[in-house]
PDB file of C-alpha atoms in Angstrom:
ATOM      1  CA  UNK A   1      -3.730   4.350   1.318  1.00 78.00           C
ATOM      2  CA  UNK A   2      -0.924   2.141   2.657  1.00 90.00           C
ATOM      3  CA  UNK A   3       1.310   1.157  -0.255  1.00 94.00           C
ATOM      4  CA  UNK A   4       4.348  -1.081  -0.635  1.00 96.00           C
ATOM      5  CA  UNK A   5       6.730   0.876   1.673  1.00 95.00           C
ATOM      6  CA  UNK A   6       4.210   1.111   4.518  1.00 94.00           C
ATOM      7  CA  UNK A   7       3.115  -2.520   4.214  1.00 95.00           C
ATOM      8  CA  UNK A   8       6.762  -3.610   4.071  1.00 95.00           C
ATOM      9  CA  UNK A   9       7.416  -1.690   7.284  1.00 94.00           C
ATOM     10  CA  UNK A  10       4.334  -3.216   8.944  1.00 95.00           C
ATOM     11  CA  UNK A  11       5.666  -6.625   7.920  1.00 96.00           C
ATOM     12  CA  UNK A  12       8.947  -5.992   9.739  1.00 95.00           C
ATOM     13  CA  UNK A  13       7.078  -4.469  12.691  1.00 94.00           C
ATOM     14  CA  UNK A  14       4.928  -7.593  13.136  1.00 96.00           C
ATOM     15  CA  UNK A  15       7.884  -9.937  12.668  1.00 96.00           C
ATOM     16  CA  UNK A  16       9.558  -8.302  15.647  1.00 94.00           C
ATOM     17  CA  UNK A  17       6.479  -8.227  17.880  1.00 94.00           C
ATOM     18  CA  UNK A  18       4.083 -10.975  16.847  1.00 96.00           C
ATOM     19  CA  UNK A  19       6.151 -13.911  15.556  1.00 97.00           C
ATOM     20  CA  UNK A  20       6.374 -16.649  18.171  1.00 96.00           C
ATOM     21  CA  UNK A  21       3.237 -15.535  19.972  1.00 96.00           C
ATOM     22  CA  UNK A  22       0.096 -17.607  20.293  1.00 97.00           C
ATOM     23  CA  UNK A  23      -3.222 -16.184  19.144  1.00 97.00           C
ATOM     24  CA  UNK A  24      -5.804 -16.151  21.918  1.00 95.00           C
ATOM     25  CA  UNK A  25      -8.598 -15.102  19.620  1.00 94.00           C
ATOM     26  CA  UNK A  26      -9.685 -13.124  16.594  1.00 95.00           C
ATOM     27  CA  UNK A  27     -12.697 -10.866  17.097  1.00 93.00           C
ATOM     28  CA  UNK A  28     -14.418  -9.881  13.859  1.00 93.00           C
ATOM     29  CA  UNK A  29     -16.393  -6.714  14.490  1.00 92.00           C
ATOM     30  CA  UNK A  30     -16.872  -5.479  10.935  1.00 91.00           C
ATOM     31  CA  UNK A  31     -18.297  -8.604   9.339  1.00 90.00           C
ATOM     32  CA  UNK A  32     -18.039  -7.067   5.867  1.00 93.00           C
ATOM     33  CA  UNK A  33     -14.225  -7.193   6.214  1.00 95.00           C
ATOM     34  CA  UNK A  34     -14.057 -11.001   6.452  1.00 96.00           C
ATOM     35  CA  UNK A  35     -14.019 -12.376   2.912  1.00 96.00           C
ATOM     36  CA  UNK A  36     -13.707 -16.110   3.712  1.00 95.00           C
ATOM     37  CA  UNK A  37     -15.676 -18.562   5.847  1.00 93.00           C
ATOM     38  CA  UNK A  38     -13.709 -21.806   5.565  1.00 94.00           C
ATOM     39  CA  UNK A  39     -11.569 -22.056   7.620  1.00 96.00           C
ATOM     40  CA  UNK A  40     -13.409 -19.760  10.051  1.00 96.00           C
ATOM     41  CA  UNK A  41     -11.589 -16.961  11.844  1.00 96.00           C
ATOM     42  CA  UNK A  42     -12.050 -18.904  15.096  1.00 96.00           C
ATOM     43  CA  UNK A  43      -9.690 -21.577  13.712  1.00 97.00           C
ATOM     44  CA  UNK A  44      -6.783 -19.186  14.353  1.00 98.00           C
ATOM     45  CA  UNK A  45      -7.285 -19.396  18.126  1.00 97.00           C
ATOM     46  CA  UNK A  46      -4.495 -21.392  19.775  1.00 97.00           C
ATOM     47  CA  UNK A  47      -2.185 -21.210  16.765  1.00 98.00           C
ATOM     48  CA  UNK A  48       1.260 -19.603  16.837  1.00 98.00           C
ATOM     49  CA  UNK A  49       2.329 -16.879  14.431  1.00 98.00           C
ATOM     50  CA  UNK A  50       5.388 -18.358  12.735  1.00 98.00           C
ATOM     51  CA  UNK A  51       6.067 -15.770  10.031  1.00 98.00           C
ATOM     52  CA  UNK A  52       4.956 -12.554   8.385  1.00 98.00           C
ATOM     53  CA  UNK A  53       5.279 -11.810   4.670  1.00 98.00           C
ATOM     54  CA  UNK A  54       4.173  -9.197   2.157  1.00 98.00           C
ATOM     55  CA  UNK A  55       2.548  -9.749  -1.229  1.00 98.00           C
ATOM     56  CA  UNK A  56       2.200  -6.390  -2.959  1.00 97.00           C
ATOM     57  CA  UNK A  57      -0.016  -4.437  -0.544  1.00 97.00           C
ATOM     58  CA  UNK A  58      -1.179  -7.592   1.276  1.00 98.00           C
ATOM     59  CA  UNK A  59       0.043  -8.583   4.745  1.00 98.00           C
ATOM     60  CA  UNK A  60       0.334 -12.332   5.321  1.00 98.00           C
ATOM     61  CA  UNK A  61       0.606 -13.802   8.826  1.00 98.00           C
ATOM     62  CA  UNK A  62       1.485 -17.507   8.797  1.00 98.00           C
ATOM     63  CA  UNK A  63      -0.209 -19.107  11.794  1.00 98.00           C
ATOM     64  CA  UNK A  64       0.996 -22.711  11.996  1.00 98.00           C
ATOM     65  CA  UNK A  65       0.100 -23.211   8.352  1.00 97.00           C
ATOM     66  CA  UNK A  66      -3.103 -21.204   8.285  1.00 98.00           C
ATOM     67  CA  UNK A  67      -2.721 -17.707   6.874  1.00 98.00           C
ATOM     68  CA  UNK A  68      -4.334 -14.509   8.090  1.00 98.00           C
ATOM     69  CA  UNK A  69      -4.143 -12.243   5.037  1.00 98.00           C
ATOM     70  CA  UNK A  70      -4.930  -8.535   5.327  1.00 98.00           C
ATOM     71  CA  UNK A  71      -5.485  -5.819   2.742  1.00 97.00           C
ATOM     72  CA  UNK A  72      -5.851  -2.393   4.345  1.00 96.00           C
ATOM     73  CA  UNK A  73      -7.418  -0.802   1.234  1.00 94.00           C
ATOM     74  CA  UNK A  74      -7.720   2.988   1.078  1.00 89.00           C
ATOM     75  CA  UNK A  75      -8.661   3.914   4.640  1.00 90.00           C
ATOM     76  CA  UNK A  76      -7.596   0.930   6.722  1.00 93.00           C
ATOM     77  CA  UNK A  77      -4.803   0.742   9.255  1.00 94.00           C
ATOM     78  CA  UNK A  78      -3.166  -1.613  11.741  1.00 95.00           C
ATOM     79  CA  UNK A  79      -2.863  -0.407  15.327  1.00 94.00           C
ATOM     80  CA  UNK A  80      -0.591  -2.309  17.693  1.00 95.00           C
ATOM     81  CA  UNK A  81      -1.733  -2.474  21.312  1.00 94.00           C
ATOM     82  CA  UNK A  82       0.733  -3.380  24.062  1.00 93.00           C
ATOM     83  CA  UNK A  83      -2.013  -4.729  26.304  1.00 92.00           C
ATOM     84  CA  UNK A  84      -5.483  -5.757  25.215  1.00 90.00           C
ATOM     85  CA  UNK A  85      -6.368  -7.572  28.428  1.00 83.00           C
ATOM     86  CA  UNK A  86      -8.573  -4.702  29.561  1.00 81.00           C
ATOM     87  CA  UNK A  87     -10.048  -3.855  26.179  1.00 82.00           C
ATOM     88  CA  UNK A  88     -13.813  -3.624  26.221  1.00 80.00           C
ATOM     89  CA  UNK A  89     -15.860  -5.709  23.798  1.00 79.00           C
ATOM     90  CA  UNK A  90     -16.996  -3.673  20.820  1.00 75.00           C
ATOM     91  CA  UNK A  91     -20.395  -4.158  19.258  1.00 76.00           C
ATOM     92  CA  UNK A  92     -20.601  -4.565  15.471  1.00 76.00           C
ATOM     93  CA  UNK A  93     -21.323  -1.349  13.612  1.00 69.00           C
ATOM     94  CA  UNK A  94     -19.885   0.908  16.296  1.00 71.00           C
ATOM     95  CA  UNK A  95     -16.802   2.894  15.337  1.00 83.00           C
ATOM     96  CA  UNK A  96     -13.918   2.162  12.956  1.00 91.00           C
ATOM     97  CA  UNK A  97     -12.789  -1.145  14.489  1.00 93.00           C
ATOM     98  CA  UNK A  98     -13.090  -4.058  12.046  1.00 94.00           C
ATOM     99  CA  UNK A  99     -10.956  -6.870  13.528  1.00 96.00           C
ATOM    100  CA  UNK A 100      -9.098  -7.393  16.799  1.00 95.00           C
ATOM    101  CA  UNK A 101      -6.362 -10.023  17.128  1.00 97.00           C
ATOM    102  CA  UNK A 102      -5.563 -10.926  20.746  1.00 96.00           C
ATOM    103  CA  UNK A 103      -2.229 -12.554  21.567  1.00 96.00           C
ATOM    104  CA  UNK A 104      -1.106 -14.570  24.583  1.00 94.00           C
ATOM    105  CA  UNK A 105       0.281 -12.643  27.574  1.00 90.00           C
ATOM    106  CA  UNK A 106       4.006 -12.059  27.811  1.00 82.00           C
ATOM    107  CA  UNK A 107       6.173 -12.796  30.868  1.00 80.00           C
ATOM    108  CA  UNK A 108       5.058  -9.544  32.474  1.00 80.00           C
ATOM    109  CA  UNK A 109       1.389 -10.388  32.123  1.00 82.00           C
ATOM    110  CA  UNK A 110       0.543  -7.945  29.329  1.00 87.00           C
ATOM    111  CA  UNK A 111      -1.580  -9.361  26.534  1.00 92.00           C
ATOM    112  CA  UNK A 112      -0.608  -7.521  23.342  1.00 95.00           C
ATOM    113  CA  UNK A 113      -2.299  -7.644  19.988  1.00 96.00           C
ATOM    114  CA  UNK A 114      -3.405  -5.489  17.121  1.00 96.00           C
ATOM    115  CA  UNK A 115      -6.540  -3.963  15.742  1.00 96.00           C
ATOM    116  CA  UNK A 116      -7.543  -3.363  12.152  1.00 96.00           C
ATOM    117  CA  UNK A 117      -9.485  -0.146  11.757  1.00 94.00           C
ATOM    118  CA  UNK A 118     -11.064   1.597   8.805  1.00 92.00           C
ATOM    119  CA  UNK A 119     -12.180   5.216   8.612  1.00 87.00           C
ATOM    120  CA  UNK A 120     -15.062   6.480   6.491  1.00 81.00           C
ATOM    121  CA  UNK A 121     -18.097   4.784   5.054  1.00 78.00           C
ATOM    122  CA  UNK A 122     -16.521   2.961   2.099  1.00 81.00           C
ATOM    123  CA  UNK A 123     -15.669  -0.293   3.829  1.00 86.00           C
ATOM    124  CA  UNK A 124     -13.033  -1.958   1.638  1.00 91.00           C
ATOM    125  CA  UNK A 125     -10.646  -3.399   4.211  1.00 96.00           C
ATOM    126  CA  UNK A 126     -10.377  -7.126   3.531  1.00 97.00           C
ATOM    127  CA  UNK A 127      -9.364 -10.050   5.755  1.00 98.00           C
ATOM    128  CA  UNK A 128      -8.935 -13.633   4.599  1.00 98.00           C
ATOM    129  CA  UNK A 129      -8.275 -16.850   6.517  1.00 98.00           C
ATOM    130  CA  UNK A 130      -6.846 -19.378   4.092  1.00 98.00           C
ATOM    131  CA  UNK A 131      -4.605 -22.412   3.871  1.00 97.00           C
ATOM    132  CA  UNK A 132      -2.783 -20.903   0.891  1.00 97.00           C
ATOM    133  CA  UNK A 133      -2.347 -17.127   0.356  1.00 97.00           C
ATOM    134  CA  UNK A 134      -2.270 -17.845  -3.380  1.00 96.00           C
ATOM    135  CA  UNK A 135      -5.987 -18.606  -3.112  1.00 95.00           C
ATOM    136  CA  UNK A 136      -6.691 -14.934  -2.358  1.00 97.00           C
ATOM    137  CA  UNK A 137      -7.804 -13.500  -5.718  1.00 95.00           C
ATOM    138  CA  UNK A 138      -5.867 -10.251  -5.316  1.00 96.00           C
ATOM    139  CA  UNK A 139      -2.622 -12.091  -4.540  1.00 98.00           C
ATOM    140  CA  UNK A 140      -3.054 -14.634  -7.325  1.00 97.00           C
ATOM    141  CA  UNK A 141      -3.332 -11.816  -9.863  1.00 97.00           C
ATOM    142  CA  UNK A 142      -0.371  -9.734  -8.681  1.00 98.00           C
ATOM    143  CA  UNK A 143       2.288  -8.578 -11.095  1.00 97.00           C
ATOM    144  CA  UNK A 144       6.014  -8.638 -10.240  1.00 97.00           C
ATOM    145  CA  UNK A 145       7.260  -7.015  -7.062  1.00 98.00           C
ATOM    146  CA  UNK A 146       9.381  -3.944  -7.906  1.00 97.00           C
ATOM    147  CA  UNK A 147      11.780  -4.653  -5.032  1.00 95.00           C
ATOM    148  CA  UNK A 148      12.498  -8.183  -6.224  1.00 96.00           C
ATOM    149  CA  UNK A 149      15.877  -8.599  -7.985  1.00 96.00           C
ATOM    150  CA  UNK A 150      14.053 -10.075 -10.980  1.00 97.00           C
ATOM    151  CA  UNK A 151      12.432  -6.686 -11.618  1.00 97.00           C
ATOM    152  CA  UNK A 152      15.069  -5.476 -14.064  1.00 98.00           C
ATOM    153  CA  UNK A 153      15.046  -2.858 -16.815  1.00 98.00           C
ATOM    154  CA  UNK A 154      14.478  -5.675 -19.292  1.00 98.00           C
ATOM    155  CA  UNK A 155      11.512  -6.956 -17.260  1.00 97.00           C
ATOM    156  CA  UNK A 156       9.980  -3.480 -17.188  1.00 97.00           C
ATOM    157  CA  UNK A 157      10.488  -3.140 -20.938  1.00 97.00           C
ATOM    158  CA  UNK A 158       8.551  -6.379 -21.484  1.00 95.00           C
ATOM    159  CA  UNK A 159       5.732  -5.073 -19.281  1.00 93.00           C
ATOM    160  CA  UNK A 160       5.481  -1.783 -21.159  1.00 94.00           C
ATOM    161  CA  UNK A 161       5.913  -3.154 -24.661  1.00 89.00           C
ATOM    162  CA  UNK A 162       2.800  -2.602 -26.774  1.00 85.00           C
ATOM    163  CA  UNK A 163       0.780  -1.284 -23.829  1.00 91.00           C
ATOM    164  CA  UNK A 164      -1.329   1.706 -24.865  1.00 94.00           C
ATOM    165  CA  UNK A 165      -2.228   2.613 -21.284  1.00 94.00           C
ATOM    166  CA  UNK A 166      -1.199   5.942 -19.781  1.00 95.00           C
ATOM    167  CA  UNK A 167       1.799   5.338 -17.546  1.00 97.00           C
ATOM    168  CA  UNK A 168       0.109   6.686 -14.402  1.00 96.00           C
ATOM    169  CA  UNK A 169      -2.683   4.114 -14.630  1.00 95.00           C
ATOM    170  CA  UNK A 170      -0.295   1.324 -15.536  1.00 96.00           C
ATOM    171  CA  UNK A 171       1.890   1.936 -12.474  1.00 97.00           C
ATOM    172  CA  UNK A 172      -1.189   1.682 -10.243  1.00 96.00           C
ATOM    173  CA  UNK A 173      -2.407  -1.569 -11.809  1.00 96.00           C
ATOM    174  CA  UNK A 174      -1.583  -4.324  -9.318  1.00 97.00           C
ATOM    175  CA  UNK A 175      -1.808  -6.943 -12.060  1.00 96.00           C
ATOM    176  CA  UNK A 176       1.049  -5.188 -13.861  1.00 96.00           C
ATOM    177  CA  UNK A 177       3.356  -4.167 -10.980  1.00 97.00           C
ATOM    178  CA  UNK A 178       2.573  -5.038  -7.361  1.00 98.00           C
ATOM    179  CA  UNK A 179       2.491  -2.523  -4.532  1.00 97.00           C
ATOM    180  CA  UNK A 180       2.443   0.925  -6.155  1.00 97.00           C
ATOM    181  CA  UNK A 181      -0.626   3.073  -5.531  1.00 95.00           C
ATOM    182  CA  UNK A 182      -1.730   6.618  -6.184  1.00 95.00           C
ATOM    183  CA  UNK A 183       0.842   8.357  -3.991  1.00 96.00           C
ATOM    184  CA  UNK A 184       4.006   6.549  -5.047  1.00 97.00           C
ATOM    185  CA  UNK A 185       3.045   6.537  -8.724  1.00 98.00           C
ATOM    186  CA  UNK A 186       3.005  10.353  -8.494  1.00 98.00           C
ATOM    187  CA  UNK A 187       6.384  10.273  -6.764  1.00 98.00           C
ATOM    188  CA  UNK A 188       7.924   7.842  -9.249  1.00 98.00           C
ATOM    189  CA  UNK A 189       6.799   9.874 -12.254  1.00 98.00           C
ATOM    190  CA  UNK A 190       8.148  13.073 -10.734  1.00 98.00           C
ATOM    191  CA  UNK A 191      11.501  11.404 -10.090  1.00 98.00           C
ATOM    192  CA  UNK A 192      11.515  10.096 -13.676  1.00 98.00           C
ATOM    193  CA  UNK A 193      10.554  13.560 -15.017  1.00 98.00           C
ATOM    194  CA  UNK A 194       7.699  11.955 -16.930  1.00 98.00           C
ATOM    195  CA  UNK A 195       4.146  13.078 -17.695  1.00 97.00           C
ATOM    196  CA  UNK A 196       1.501  10.919 -15.983  1.00 96.00           C
ATOM    197  CA  UNK A 197      -0.327  10.732 -19.316  1.00 95.00           C
ATOM    198  CA  UNK A 198       2.619   9.437 -21.323  1.00 96.00           C
ATOM    199  CA  UNK A 199       1.592   6.284 -23.202  1.00 96.00           C
ATOM    200  CA  UNK A 200       3.575   3.298 -21.926  1.00 96.00           C
ATOM    201  CA  UNK A 201       4.354   1.876 -25.363  1.00 95.00           C
ATOM    202  CA  UNK A 202       5.789   5.219 -26.500  1.00 95.00           C
ATOM    203  CA  UNK A 203       8.648   5.205 -23.985  1.00 96.00           C
ATOM    204  CA  UNK A 204      12.146   5.016 -25.413  1.00 96.00           C
ATOM    205  CA  UNK A 205      14.756   2.644 -24.012  1.00 97.00           C
ATOM    206  CA  UNK A 206      16.353   5.565 -22.154  1.00 98.00           C
ATOM    207  CA  UNK A 207      13.008   6.570 -20.642  1.00 97.00           C
ATOM    208  CA  UNK A 208      12.311   2.988 -19.567  1.00 98.00           C
ATOM    209  CA  UNK A 209      15.702   2.872 -17.838  1.00 98.00           C
ATOM    210  CA  UNK A 210      14.944   6.196 -16.107  1.00 98.00           C
ATOM    211  CA  UNK A 211      11.515   4.953 -15.035  1.00 98.00           C
ATOM    212  CA  UNK A 212      12.983   1.735 -13.653  1.00 98.00           C
ATOM    213  CA  UNK A 213      15.547   3.710 -11.672  1.00 98.00           C
ATOM    214  CA  UNK A 214      12.807   5.980 -10.344  1.00 98.00           C
ATOM    215  CA  UNK A 215      10.622   3.037  -9.264  1.00 98.00           C
ATOM    216  CA  UNK A 216      13.378   1.149  -7.477  1.00 98.00           C
ATOM    217  CA  UNK A 217      14.957   4.221  -5.882  1.00 97.00           C
ATOM    218  CA  UNK A 218      11.716   5.900  -4.786  1.00 97.00           C
ATOM    219  CA  UNK A 219      10.304   2.761  -3.195  1.00 97.00           C
ATOM    220  CA  UNK A 220      13.639   1.698  -1.732  1.00 96.00           C
ATOM    221  CA  UNK A 221      14.212   5.068  -0.088  1.00 95.00           C
ATOM    222  CA  UNK A 222      10.660   5.092   1.309  1.00 94.00           C
ATOM    223  CA  UNK A 223      11.168   1.621   2.781  1.00 94.00           C
ATOM    224  CA  UNK A 224      14.445   2.742   4.330  1.00 93.00           C
ATOM    225  CA  UNK A 225      12.834   5.830   5.891  1.00 91.00           C
ATOM    226  CA  UNK A 226      10.031   3.720   7.352  1.00 89.00           C
ATOM    227  CA  UNK A 227      12.287   0.946   8.655  1.00 85.00           C
ATOM    228  CA  UNK A 228      12.126   0.585  12.423  1.00 83.00           C
ATOM    229  CA  UNK A 229       9.243   3.001  12.907  1.00 82.00           C
ATOM    230  CA  UNK A 230       6.290   2.057  15.066  1.00 80.00           C
ATOM    231  CA  UNK A 231       3.085   1.398  13.153  1.00 82.00           C
ATOM    232  CA  UNK A 232       1.544   4.572  14.542  1.00 83.00           C
ATOM    233  CA  UNK A 233       4.311   6.715  13.013  1.00 86.00           C
ATOM    234  CA  UNK A 234       4.207   5.391   9.459  1.00 86.00           C
ATOM    235  CA  UNK A 235       1.482   7.680   8.137  1.00 81.00           C
ATOM    236  CA  UNK A 236       3.321  10.818   9.224  1.00 84.00           C
ATOM    237  CA  UNK A 237       6.579   9.517   7.755  1.00 88.00           C
ATOM    238  CA  UNK A 238       4.932   8.800   4.408  1.00 89.00           C
ATOM    239  CA  UNK A 239       3.442  12.278   4.229  1.00 86.00           C
ATOM    240  CA  UNK A 240       6.714  13.989   5.140  1.00 89.00           C
ATOM    241  CA  UNK A 241       8.636  12.142   2.428  1.00 90.00           C
ATOM    242  CA  UNK A 242       6.354  13.010  -0.498  1.00 95.00           C
ATOM    243  CA  UNK A 243       7.571  15.591  -3.031  1.00 95.00           C
ATOM    244  CA  UNK A 244       4.463  16.071  -5.179  1.00 97.00           C
ATOM    245  CA  UNK A 245       1.588  13.887  -4.003  1.00 96.00           C
ATOM    246  CA  UNK A 246      -1.019  15.873  -2.044  1.00 94.00           C
ATOM    247  CA  UNK A 247       1.110  19.016  -2.430  1.00 96.00           C
ATOM    248  CA  UNK A 248      -0.926  20.889  -5.060  1.00 96.00           C
ATOM    249  CA  UNK A 249      -0.317  24.627  -4.864  1.00 96.00           C
ATOM    250  CA  UNK A 250       3.054  24.245  -3.142  1.00 97.00           C
ATOM    251  CA  UNK A 251       6.439  24.844  -4.796  1.00 98.00           C
ATOM    252  CA  UNK A 252       8.312  21.911  -6.292  1.00 97.00           C
ATOM    253  CA  UNK A 253      11.404  21.102  -4.229  1.00 95.00           C
ATOM    254  CA  UNK A 254      13.387  20.505  -7.418  1.00 96.00           C
ATOM    255  CA  UNK A 255      12.569  23.488  -9.641  1.00 97.00           C
ATOM    256  CA  UNK A 256      10.303  25.793  -7.627  1.00 97.00           C
ATOM    257  CA  UNK A 257       7.353  25.611 -10.032  1.00 97.00           C
ATOM    258  CA  UNK A 258       3.883  25.277  -8.530  1.00 97.00           C
ATOM    259  CA  UNK A 259       2.699  21.687  -8.187  1.00 97.00           C
ATOM    260  CA  UNK A 260      -0.580  21.133  -9.998  1.00 97.00           C
ATOM    261  CA  UNK A 261      -3.423  18.641  -9.740  1.00 96.00           C
ATOM    262  CA  UNK A 262      -5.723  16.693 -12.025  1.00 95.00           C
ATOM    263  CA  UNK A 263      -8.916  15.500 -10.337  1.00 90.00           C
ATOM    264  CA  UNK A 264     -10.938  12.424 -11.256  1.00 82.00           C
ATOM    265  CA  UNK A 265     -14.209  11.020  -9.933  1.00 71.00           C
ATOM    266  CA  UNK A 266     -12.661   9.238  -6.952  1.00 77.00           C
ATOM    267  CA  UNK A 267      -8.993  10.247  -6.934  1.00 85.00           C
ATOM    268  CA  UNK A 268      -6.501  12.867  -8.045  1.00 93.00           C
ATOM    269  CA  UNK A 269      -2.905  13.103  -9.163  1.00 96.00           C
ATOM    270  CA  UNK A 270      -0.288  15.765  -8.593  1.00 97.00           C
ATOM    271  CA  UNK A 271       2.658  16.686 -10.812  1.00 98.00           C
ATOM    272  CA  UNK A 272       5.170  19.434 -11.558  1.00 98.00           C
ATOM    273  CA  UNK A 273       4.728  21.052 -15.006  1.00 97.00           C
ATOM    274  CA  UNK A 274       8.368  22.115 -15.308  1.00 98.00           C
ATOM    275  CA  UNK A 275       9.799  18.747 -14.259  1.00 98.00           C
ATOM    276  CA  UNK A 276       7.301  16.526 -16.048  1.00 98.00           C
ATOM    277  CA  UNK A 277       5.333  18.159 -18.879  1.00 96.00           C
ATOM    278  CA  UNK A 278       7.665  20.703 -20.444  1.00 96.00           C
ATOM    279  CA  UNK A 279       6.055  23.530 -18.488  1.00 95.00           C
ATOM    280  CA  UNK A 280       2.578  22.871 -19.912  1.00 94.00           C
ATOM    281  CA  UNK A 281      -0.296  22.251 -17.486  1.00 93.00           C
ATOM    282  CA  UNK A 282      -2.529  19.237 -17.971  1.00 93.00           C
ATOM    283  CA  UNK A 283      -6.247  19.781 -18.523  1.00 82.00           C
ATOM    284  CA  UNK A 284      -8.158  18.800 -15.411  1.00 76.00           C
ATOM    285  CA  UNK A 285     -10.465  16.158 -16.858  1.00 61.00           C
ATOM    286  CA  UNK A 286     -10.359  12.363 -16.958  1.00 49.00           C
ATOM    287  CA  UNK A 287      -9.182  11.980 -20.555  1.00 46.00           C
ATOM    288  CA  UNK A 288      -6.777  14.855 -20.243  1.00 43.00           C
ATOM    289  CA  UNK A 289      -4.239  15.861 -22.827  1.00 44.00           C
ATOM    290  CA  UNK A 290      -1.601  18.540 -22.768  1.00 43.00           C
ATOM    291  CA  UNK A 291      -3.103  21.932 -23.374  1.00 41.00           C
ATOM    292  CA  UNK A 292      -1.970  23.445 -26.629  1.00 38.00           C
TER     293      UNK A 292
END
């Protein structure tokens, strides 16, 4: 799933390539992806992309005051195409293509654009056309952005205070902190040397400071690694930079212990026992506790 660092990099990527270009048309192939009907997607035709922003994991293209907002969900991706002039029309229901955005030709005659694709059968990619991105329910409910200067240790302490949620789930809750998903929550907790099942309200001031440092540093370094990469290279970069996520059975780069996994119904987490749980493995069940 694309998370804050990847979406931030896509934001910069589109600023460099799409801003200033006129939209020739928006072809909606996967109709389930389009979550709004007024204004229609056809209203974007003829408008110029004037800016690109990020809200948590949402991409926001400002098109002369109308906004094309994109959430890539778990299996979605954005593929930039240098020339779509010869692209064949795609029939709905055929293949992973959900939306195609065609841009005006450049001085050399190439008509670039981008395609939104989604693998698998769980179609969760979401596209909105709106006059105000704040009208998108997911954006309206977002918590603070961890890369914003206002996200201080004190702000994190206020978020955690009295919260009886396990810290892993809290970090993934977009209403609490925007942009962190399954992968980077694993990475943050490893960097903070903290059990994923630690209760948020039980953290000491020192642990909150460590967690804040881990959040800001982990995300900041991931953004820096992804900066300047083409959209097609971001997935590989994310995978290469992960220390624990999706590395179950491999040695921890910090201590050499074997990275372990806890599986849930629709997801899993990875952690290092030595670095995070005092050497004790976590029971592999949803309401897991440290084995005694």
